[in-house]
mmCIF file of N, CA, C and O in Angstrom:
data_model
loop_
_atom_site.group_PDB
_atom_site.id
_atom_site.type_symbol
_atom_site.label_atom_id
_atom_site.label_comp_id
_atom_site.label_asym_id
_atom_site.label_seq_id
_atom_site.Cartn_x
_atom_site.Cartn_y
_atom_site.Cartn_z
ATOM 1 N N MET A 1 -26.670 -14.386 6.463
ATOM 2 C CA MET A 1 -25.542 -13.479 6.544
ATOM 3 C C MET A 1 -24.388 -14.264 7.299
ATOM 4 O O MET A 1 -24.669 -14.602 8.459
ATOM 5 N N GLU A 2 -23.248 -14.410 6.870
ATOM 6 C CA GLU A 2 -22.266 -15.187 7.539
ATOM 7 C C GLU A 2 -21.359 -14.151 8.044
ATOM 8 O O GLU A 2 -20.910 -13.163 7.288
ATOM 9 N N SER A 3 -20.943 -14.444 9.421
ATOM 10 C CA SER A 3 -19.999 -13.411 9.865
ATOM 11 C C SER A 3 -18.656 -14.367 10.556
ATOM 12 O O SER A 3 -18.720 -15.262 10.837
ATOM 13 N N LYS A 4 -17.714 -13.272 10.641
ATOM 14 C CA LYS A 4 -16.308 -13.841 11.154
ATOM 15 C C LYS A 4 -16.119 -12.792 12.158
ATOM 16 O O LYS A 4 -16.449 -11.648 12.039
ATOM 17 N N GLU A 5 -15.231 -13.250 13.097
ATOM 18 C CA GLU A 5 -14.560 -12.098 14.389
ATOM 19 C C GLU A 5 -13.121 -12.395 14.484
ATOM 20 O O GLU A 5 -12.865 -13.598 14.550
ATOM 21 N N LEU A 6 -12.615 -11.231 14.825
ATOM 22 C CA LEU A 6 -10.954 -11.284 14.956
ATOM 23 C C LEU A 6 -11.022 -10.561 16.436
ATOM 24 O O LEU A 6 -11.437 -9.335 16.464
ATOM 25 N N VAL A 7 -10.640 -11.048 17.369
ATOM 26 C CA VAL A 7 -10.570 -10.538 18.772
ATOM 27 C C VAL A 7 -9.125 -10.274 19.076
ATOM 28 O O VAL A 7 -8.136 -11.118 18.909
ATOM 29 N N MET A 8 -8.789 -8.986 19.371
ATOM 30 C CA MET A 8 -7.307 -8.758 19.601
ATOM 31 C C MET A 8 -7.303 -7.817 20.656
ATOM 32 O O MET A 8 -8.311 -7.388 21.386
ATOM 33 N N THR A 9 -5.987 -7.718 21.306
ATOM 34 C CA THR A 9 -5.899 -6.646 22.394
ATOM 35 C C THR A 9 -5.287 -5.312 21.894
ATOM 36 O O THR A 9 -5.083 -5.220 20.613
ATOM 37 N N ASN A 10 -5.191 -4.236 22.502
ATOM 38 C CA ASN A 10 -4.792 -2.961 21.900
ATOM 39 C C ASN A 10 -3.240 -2.776 21.918
ATOM 40 O O ASN A 10 -2.695 -1.778 22.294
ATOM 41 N N SER A 11 -2.644 -3.904 21.297
ATOM 42 C CA SER A 11 -1.278 -3.755 21.094
ATOM 43 C C SER A 11 -0.998 -3.787 19.586
ATOM 44 O O SER A 11 -1.772 -4.360 18.912
ATOM 45 N N LEU A 12 0.079 -3.096 19.232
ATOM 46 C CA LEU A 12 0.488 -2.695 17.870
ATOM 47 C C LEU A 12 0.741 -4.050 17.201
ATOM 48 O O LEU A 12 0.782 -4.352 15.843
ATOM 49 N N ASP A 13 1.255 -4.944 17.932
ATOM 50 C CA ASP A 13 1.659 -6.276 17.559
ATOM 51 C C ASP A 13 0.416 -7.272 16.980
ATOM 52 O O ASP A 13 0.549 -8.047 16.017
ATOM 53 N N GLU A 14 -0.596 -6.931 17.500
ATOM 54 C CA GLU A 14 -1.942 -7.544 16.940
ATOM 55 C C GLU A 14 -2.329 -7.122 15.569
ATOM 56 O O GLU A 14 -2.949 -7.902 14.849
ATOM 57 N N VAL A 15 -1.796 -5.952 15.146
ATOM 58 C CA VAL A 15 -2.107 -5.558 13.697
ATOM 59 C C VAL A 15 -1.722 -6.623 12.544
ATOM 60 O O VAL A 15 -2.349 -6.709 11.524
ATOM 61 N N SER A 16 -0.679 -7.151 12.919
ATOM 62 C CA SER A 16 0.034 -8.255 11.908
ATOM 63 C C SER A 16 -1.009 -9.604 11.603
ATOM 64 O O SER A 16 -0.986 -10.263 10.779
ATOM 65 N N ARG A 17 -2.016 -9.695 12.596
ATOM 66 C CA ARG A 17 -3.149 -10.566 12.356
ATOM 67 C C ARG A 17 -4.082 -10.250 11.316
ATOM 68 O O ARG A 17 -4.906 -11.286 10.894
ATOM 69 N N LEU A 18 -4.363 -8.850 10.975
ATOM 70 C CA LEU A 18 -5.478 -8.529 10.200
ATOM 71 C C LEU A 18 -5.236 -9.150 8.818
ATOM 72 O O LEU A 18 -6.220 -9.723 8.066
ATOM 73 N N PRO A 19 -4.150 -9.296 8.180
ATOM 74 C CA PRO A 19 -3.980 -9.848 6.820
ATOM 75 C C PRO A 19 -4.361 -11.337 6.606
ATOM 76 O O PRO A 19 -5.234 -11.636 5.774
ATOM 77 N N LEU A 20 -4.096 -12.196 7.372
ATOM 78 C CA LEU A 20 -4.501 -13.533 7.635
ATOM 79 C C LEU A 20 -6.012 -13.605 7.721
ATOM 80 O O LEU A 20 -6.726 -14.281 7.076
ATOM 81 N N PHE A 21 -6.627 -12.723 8.663
ATOM 82 C CA PHE A 21 -8.034 -12.711 8.872
ATOM 83 C C PHE A 21 -8.767 -12.261 7.480
ATOM 84 O O PHE A 21 -9.659 -12.947 6.999
ATOM 85 N N LEU A 22 -8.284 -11.296 6.769
ATOM 86 C CA LEU A 22 -8.874 -10.911 5.610
ATOM 87 C C LEU A 22 -8.607 -11.811 4.410
ATOM 88 O O LEU A 22 -9.552 -12.101 3.498
ATOM 89 N N GLU A 23 -7.321 -12.692 4.477
ATOM 90 C CA GLU A 23 -7.180 -13.592 3.373
ATOM 91 C C GLU A 23 -8.186 -14.820 3.637
ATOM 92 O O GLU A 23 -8.717 -15.348 2.460
ATOM 93 N N GLU A 24 -8.522 -15.195 4.754
ATOM 94 C CA GLU A 24 -9.673 -16.032 5.044
ATOM 95 C C GLU A 24 -10.900 -15.625 4.411
ATOM 96 O O GLU A 24 -11.561 -16.417 3.789
ATOM 97 N N ILE A 25 -11.348 -14.566 4.562
ATOM 98 C CA ILE A 25 -12.723 -14.037 4.292
ATOM 99 C C ILE A 25 -12.555 -13.861 2.735
ATOM 100 O O ILE A 25 -13.610 -14.145 2.077
ATOM 101 N N ALA A 26 -11.455 -13.556 2.018
ATOM 102 C CA ALA A 26 -11.380 -13.464 0.638
ATOM 103 C C ALA A 26 -11.544 -14.679 0.003
ATOM 104 O O ALA A 26 -12.207 -14.881 -1.109
ATOM 105 N N GLU A 27 -10.960 -15.709 0.598
ATOM 106 C CA GLU A 27 -10.957 -17.065 -0.049
ATOM 107 C C GLU A 27 -12.411 -17.584 0.215
ATOM 108 O O GLU A 27 -12.941 -18.171 -0.813
ATOM 109 N N GLU A 28 -13.103 -17.374 1.101
ATOM 110 C CA GLU A 28 -14.490 -17.734 1.341
ATOM 111 C C GLU A 28 -15.498 -17.075 0.568
ATOM 112 O O GLU A 28 -16.596 -17.520 0.149
ATOM 113 N N THR A 29 -15.144 -15.783 0.091
ATOM 114 C CA THR A 29 -16.222 -15.063 -0.440
ATOM 115 C C THR A 29 -15.860 -14.638 -1.917
ATOM 116 O O THR A 29 -16.713 -14.077 -2.728
ATOM 117 N N GLY A 30 -14.894 -15.011 -2.544
ATOM 118 C CA GLY A 30 -14.241 -14.686 -3.787
ATOM 119 C C GLY A 30 -13.697 -13.174 -3.953
ATOM 120 O O GLY A 30 -13.784 -12.687 -5.223
ATOM 121 N N MET A 31 -13.559 -12.670 -2.880
ATOM 122 C CA MET A 31 -12.930 -11.265 -2.892
ATOM 123 C C MET A 31 -11.608 -11.231 -3.751
ATOM 124 O O MET A 31 -10.742 -12.097 -3.469
ATOM 125 N N GLY A 32 -11.445 -10.368 -4.543
ATOM 126 C CA GLY A 32 -10.376 -10.120 -5.399
ATOM 127 C C GLY A 32 -9.210 -9.585 -4.525
ATOM 128 O O GLY A 32 -9.342 -9.055 -3.624
ATOM 129 N N MET A 33 -7.908 -9.887 -4.927
ATOM 130 C CA MET A 33 -6.629 -9.370 -4.280
ATOM 131 C C MET A 33 -6.577 -7.955 -4.173
ATOM 132 O O MET A 33 -6.173 -7.526 -3.071
ATOM 133 N N ALA A 34 -6.874 -7.362 -5.134
ATOM 134 C CA ALA A 34 -6.774 -5.745 -5.106
ATOM 135 C C ALA A 34 -7.892 -5.180 -4.164
ATOM 136 O O ALA A 34 -7.558 -4.482 -3.363
ATOM 137 N N GLU A 35 -9.034 -5.672 -3.933
ATOM 138 C CA GLU A 35 -10.143 -5.389 -3.194
ATOM 139 C C GLU A 35 -9.544 -5.665 -1.559
ATOM 140 O O GLU A 35 -9.691 -4.858 -0.873
ATOM 141 N N MET A 36 -8.908 -6.960 -1.551
ATOM 142 C CA MET A 36 -8.526 -7.212 -0.188
ATOM 143 C C MET A 36 -7.329 -6.358 0.274
ATOM 144 O O MET A 36 -7.353 -6.137 1.538
ATOM 145 N N MET A 37 -6.382 -6.250 -0.499
ATOM 146 C CA MET A 37 -5.307 -5.205 -0.128
ATOM 147 C C MET A 37 -5.861 -3.747 0.091
ATOM 148 O O MET A 37 -5.404 -3.212 1.315
ATOM 149 N N SER A 38 -6.755 -3.308 -0.699
ATOM 150 C CA SER A 38 -7.390 -2.018 -0.262
ATOM 151 C C SER A 38 -8.065 -1.898 1.081
ATOM 152 O O SER A 38 -7.883 -1.072 1.867
ATOM 153 N N LEU A 39 -8.811 -2.982 1.365
ATOM 154 C CA LEU A 39 -9.340 -3.172 2.561
ATOM 155 C C LEU A 39 -8.527 -3.308 3.739
ATOM 156 O O LEU A 39 -8.755 -2.735 4.808
ATOM 157 N N ASN A 40 -7.317 -4.069 3.540
ATOM 158 C CA ASN A 40 -6.519 -4.246 4.519
ATOM 159 C C ASN A 40 -5.875 -2.801 4.996
ATOM 160 O O ASN A 40 -5.741 -2.413 6.077
ATOM 161 N N VAL A 41 -5.595 -1.819 3.854
ATOM 162 C CA VAL A 41 -5.098 -0.721 4.281
ATOM 163 C C VAL A 41 -5.912 0.138 5.193
ATOM 164 O O VAL A 41 -5.526 0.843 6.108
ATOM 165 N N ALA A 42 -7.102 0.252 4.734
ATOM 166 C CA ALA A 42 -8.300 0.932 5.452
ATOM 167 C C ALA A 42 -8.491 0.483 6.857
ATOM 168 O O ALA A 42 -8.411 1.235 7.780
ATOM 169 N N LEU A 43 -8.522 -0.817 6.905
ATOM 170 C CA LEU A 43 -8.866 -1.471 8.327
ATOM 171 C C LEU A 43 -7.552 -1.378 9.177
ATOM 172 O O LEU A 43 -7.714 -0.875 10.466
ATOM 173 N N GLU A 44 -6.516 -1.322 8.505
ATOM 174 C CA GLU A 44 -5.068 -1.323 9.334
ATOM 175 C C GLU A 44 -5.191 0.053 9.989
ATOM 176 O O GLU A 44 -4.658 0.241 11.114
ATOM 177 N N GLU A 45 -5.445 1.148 9.123
ATOM 178 C CA GLU A 45 -5.284 2.466 9.586
ATOM 179 C C GLU A 45 -6.345 2.563 10.759
ATOM 180 O O GLU A 45 -6.072 3.371 11.655
ATOM 181 N N ALA A 46 -7.634 2.242 10.490
ATOM 182 C CA ALA A 46 -8.623 2.477 11.675
ATOM 183 C C ALA A 46 -8.096 1.704 13.000
ATOM 184 O O ALA A 46 -8.111 2.236 14.060
ATOM 185 N N LEU A 47 -7.472 0.441 12.812
ATOM 186 C CA LEU A 47 -7.230 -0.258 14.019
ATOM 187 C C LEU A 47 -6.027 0.378 14.735
ATOM 188 O O LEU A 47 -5.825 0.639 15.902
ATOM 189 N N VAL A 48 -4.930 0.894 13.955
ATOM 190 C CA VAL A 48 -3.879 1.679 14.574
ATOM 191 C C VAL A 48 -4.313 2.935 15.293
ATOM 192 O O VAL A 48 -3.785 3.116 16.401
ATOM 193 N N ASN A 49 -5.410 3.417 14.611
ATOM 194 C CA ASN A 49 -5.863 4.880 15.285
ATOM 195 C C ASN A 49 -6.535 4.276 16.734
ATOM 196 O O ASN A 49 -6.373 5.079 17.855
ATOM 197 N N VAL A 50 -7.318 3.273 16.610
ATOM 198 C CA VAL A 50 -7.880 2.883 17.757
ATOM 199 C C VAL A 50 -6.824 2.560 18.962
ATOM 200 O O VAL A 50 -6.922 2.858 20.225
ATOM 201 N N ILE A 51 -5.907 1.747 18.610
ATOM 202 C CA ILE A 51 -4.813 1.330 19.470
ATOM 203 C C ILE A 51 -3.950 2.544 20.122
ATOM 204 O O ILE A 51 -3.795 2.644 21.194
ATOM 205 N N HIS A 52 -3.726 3.482 19.296
ATOM 206 C CA HIS A 52 -3.093 4.661 19.558
ATOM 207 C C HIS A 52 -3.675 5.740 20.432
ATOM 208 O O HIS A 52 -3.291 6.334 21.393
ATOM 209 N N TYR A 53 -5.158 6.005 20.079
ATOM 210 C CA TYR A 53 -5.858 6.996 20.694
ATOM 211 C C TYR A 53 -7.104 6.636 21.647
ATOM 212 O O TYR A 53 -7.576 7.597 22.401
ATOM 213 N N ALA A 54 -7.562 5.384 21.540
ATOM 214 C CA ALA A 54 -8.777 4.943 22.413
ATOM 215 C C ALA A 54 -8.308 4.674 23.869
ATOM 216 O O ALA A 54 -9.166 4.416 24.615
ATOM 217 N N TYR A 55 -7.034 4.407 24.064
ATOM 218 C CA TYR A 55 -6.590 3.759 25.453
ATOM 219 C C TYR A 55 -5.574 4.726 25.962
ATOM 220 O O TYR A 55 -4.728 5.008 25.443
ATOM 221 N N PRO A 56 -5.824 4.831 27.480
ATOM 222 C CA PRO A 56 -4.530 5.535 28.172
ATOM 223 C C PRO A 56 -3.413 4.625 27.972
ATOM 224 O O PRO A 56 -3.321 3.522 27.854
ATOM 225 N N GLN A 57 -2.190 5.169 28.071
ATOM 226 C CA GLN A 57 -0.890 4.381 28.042
ATOM 227 C C GLN A 57 -0.967 3.260 29.046
ATOM 228 O O GLN A 57 -1.428 3.470 30.063
ATOM 229 N N MET A 58 -0.572 2.053 28.611
ATOM 230 C CA MET A 58 -0.171 0.946 29.456
ATOM 231 C C MET A 58 -1.549 0.395 29.980
ATOM 232 O O MET A 58 -1.641 -0.560 30.886
ATOM 233 N N GLU A 59 -2.749 0.850 29.398
ATOM 234 C CA GLU A 59 -4.091 0.054 29.720
ATOM 235 C C GLU A 59 -4.331 -0.823 28.729
ATOM 236 O O GLU A 59 -4.450 -0.555 27.491
ATOM 237 N N GLU A 60 -4.594 -1.976 29.107
ATOM 238 C CA GLU A 60 -4.989 -3.127 28.057
ATOM 239 C C GLU A 60 -6.371 -3.052 27.828
ATOM 240 O O GLU A 60 -7.303 -2.883 28.732
ATOM 241 N N GLY A 61 -6.811 -3.190 26.649
ATOM 242 C CA GLY A 61 -8.052 -3.229 26.168
ATOM 243 C C GLY A 61 -8.313 -4.405 25.133
ATOM 244 O O GLY A 61 -7.470 -5.121 24.586
ATOM 245 N N LYS A 62 -9.522 -4.357 24.942
ATOM 246 C CA LYS A 62 -10.099 -5.702 23.827
ATOM 247 C C LYS A 62 -10.655 -4.953 22.493
ATOM 248 O O LYS A 62 -11.424 -4.131 22.709
ATOM 249 N N ILE A 63 -10.197 -5.318 21.437
ATOM 250 C CA ILE A 63 -10.810 -4.855 20.442
ATOM 251 C C ILE A 63 -11.357 -5.910 19.324
ATOM 252 O O ILE A 63 -10.733 -7.044 19.284
ATOM 253 N N VAL A 64 -12.453 -5.636 18.795
ATOM 254 C CA VAL A 64 -13.232 -6.848 17.966
ATOM 255 C C VAL A 64 -13.644 -6.180 16.607
ATOM 256 O O VAL A 64 -14.175 -5.264 16.579
ATOM 257 N N LEU A 65 -13.056 -7.034 15.812
ATOM 258 C CA LEU A 65 -13.476 -6.797 14.414
ATOM 259 C C LEU A 65 -14.236 -7.897 13.765
ATOM 260 O O LEU A 65 -13.755 -9.064 13.838
ATOM 261 N N THR A 66 -15.425 -7.344 13.369
ATOM 262 C CA THR A 66 -16.430 -8.362 12.967
ATOM 263 C C THR A 66 -16.795 -7.977 11.453
ATOM 264 O O THR A 66 -16.682 -7.011 11.049
ATOM 265 N N SER A 67 -16.718 -9.215 10.655
ATOM 266 C CA SER A 67 -16.866 -9.169 9.187
ATOM 267 C C SER A 67 -18.388 -9.870 8.944
ATOM 268 O O SER A 67 -18.445 -11.153 9.294
ATOM 269 N N ALA A 68 -19.266 -9.270 8.250
ATOM 270 C CA ALA A 68 -20.350 -9.997 7.980
ATOM 271 C C ALA A 68 -20.490 -9.946 6.329
ATOM 272 O O ALA A 68 -20.321 -8.928 5.739
ATOM 273 N N TRP A 69 -20.805 -11.162 5.761
ATOM 274 C CA TRP A 69 -21.095 -11.301 4.488
ATOM 275 C C TRP A 69 -22.442 -11.690 4.025
ATOM 276 O O TRP A 69 -22.920 -12.616 4.423
ATOM 277 N N ASP A 70 -23.034 -10.981 3.220
ATOM 278 C CA ASP A 70 -24.331 -11.178 2.597
ATOM 279 C C ASP A 70 -24.200 -11.764 1.222
ATOM 280 O O ASP A 70 -24.068 -11.039 0.452
ATOM 281 N N GLU A 71 -24.393 -12.944 1.209
ATOM 282 C CA GLU A 71 -24.222 -13.666 -0.082
ATOM 283 C C GLU A 71 -25.111 -13.143 -1.238
ATOM 284 O O GLU A 71 -24.772 -12.804 -2.435
ATOM 285 N N GLN A 72 -26.373 -12.896 -0.846
ATOM 286 C CA GLN A 72 -27.496 -12.411 -1.743
ATOM 287 C C GLN A 72 -27.202 -11.204 -2.513
ATOM 288 O O GLN A 72 -27.188 -10.819 -3.660
ATOM 289 N N SER A 73 -26.629 -10.135 -1.524
ATOM 290 C CA SER A 73 -26.275 -8.912 -2.147
ATOM 291 C C SER A 73 -24.730 -8.587 -2.554
ATOM 292 O O SER A 73 -24.385 -7.752 -2.999
ATOM 293 N N ARG A 74 -24.061 -9.720 -1.865
ATOM 294 C CA ARG A 74 -22.591 -10.002 -2.139
ATOM 295 C C ARG A 74 -22.029 -8.485 -1.623
ATOM 296 O O ARG A 74 -21.173 -7.761 -2.109
ATOM 297 N N THR A 75 -22.452 -8.355 -0.176
ATOM 298 C CA THR A 75 -21.964 -7.106 0.392
ATOM 299 C C THR A 75 -21.292 -7.598 1.766
ATOM 300 O O THR A 75 -21.517 -8.479 2.520
ATOM 301 N N HIS A 76 -20.025 -7.052 2.067
ATOM 302 C CA HIS A 76 -19.314 -7.237 3.205
ATOM 303 C C HIS A 76 -19.536 -5.982 4.129
ATOM 304 O O HIS A 76 -19.673 -4.701 3.716
ATOM 305 N N THR A 77 -19.781 -6.211 5.396
ATOM 306 C CA THR A 77 -20.070 -5.095 6.403
ATOM 307 C C THR A 77 -18.980 -5.488 7.508
ATOM 308 O O THR A 77 -19.097 -6.652 7.977
ATOM 309 N N PHE A 78 -18.092 -4.510 7.850
ATOM 310 C CA PHE A 78 -17.041 -4.537 8.861
ATOM 311 C C PHE A 78 -17.527 -3.698 10.115
ATOM 312 O O PHE A 78 -17.925 -2.410 9.842
ATOM 313 N N CYS A 79 -17.257 -4.143 11.245
ATOM 314 C CA CYS A 79 -17.410 -3.319 12.523
ATOM 315 C C CYS A 79 -16.258 -3.497 13.334
ATOM 316 O O CYS A 79 -15.785 -4.495 13.486
ATOM 317 N N LEU A 80 -15.674 -2.465 13.758
ATOM 318 C CA LEU A 80 -14.664 -2.369 14.643
ATOM 319 C C LEU A 80 -15.045 -1.753 16.101
ATOM 320 O O LEU A 80 -15.517 -0.712 15.982
ATOM 321 N N LYS A 81 -14.939 -2.594 17.095
ATOM 322 C CA LYS A 81 -15.437 -2.187 18.434
ATOM 323 C C LYS A 81 -14.298 -2.172 19.471
ATOM 324 O O LYS A 81 -13.630 -3.247 19.176
ATOM 325 N N ASP A 82 -14.043 -1.218 20.151
ATOM 326 C CA ASP A 82 -13.201 -1.400 21.303
ATOM 327 C C ASP A 82 -13.779 -1.073 22.588
ATOM 328 O O ASP A 82 -14.867 -0.938 22.689
#
């Protein structure tokens, strides 16, 4: 199982890094454009919710998005930790 990690702070500016992260994964795994775009919308929503609601105002935090790809089952697993 191959995995990748995107480490961010809890700033809304960090959300702009998500599409590039997903593009890299899509290129490496053969994920289609429509699937990647749908995944981007879902993960962006989750990430924005964490940024808005998981931290008190002005408190800096670390958010880690991990993607694991299982070639045999052709399955992606994403984990968002704050």
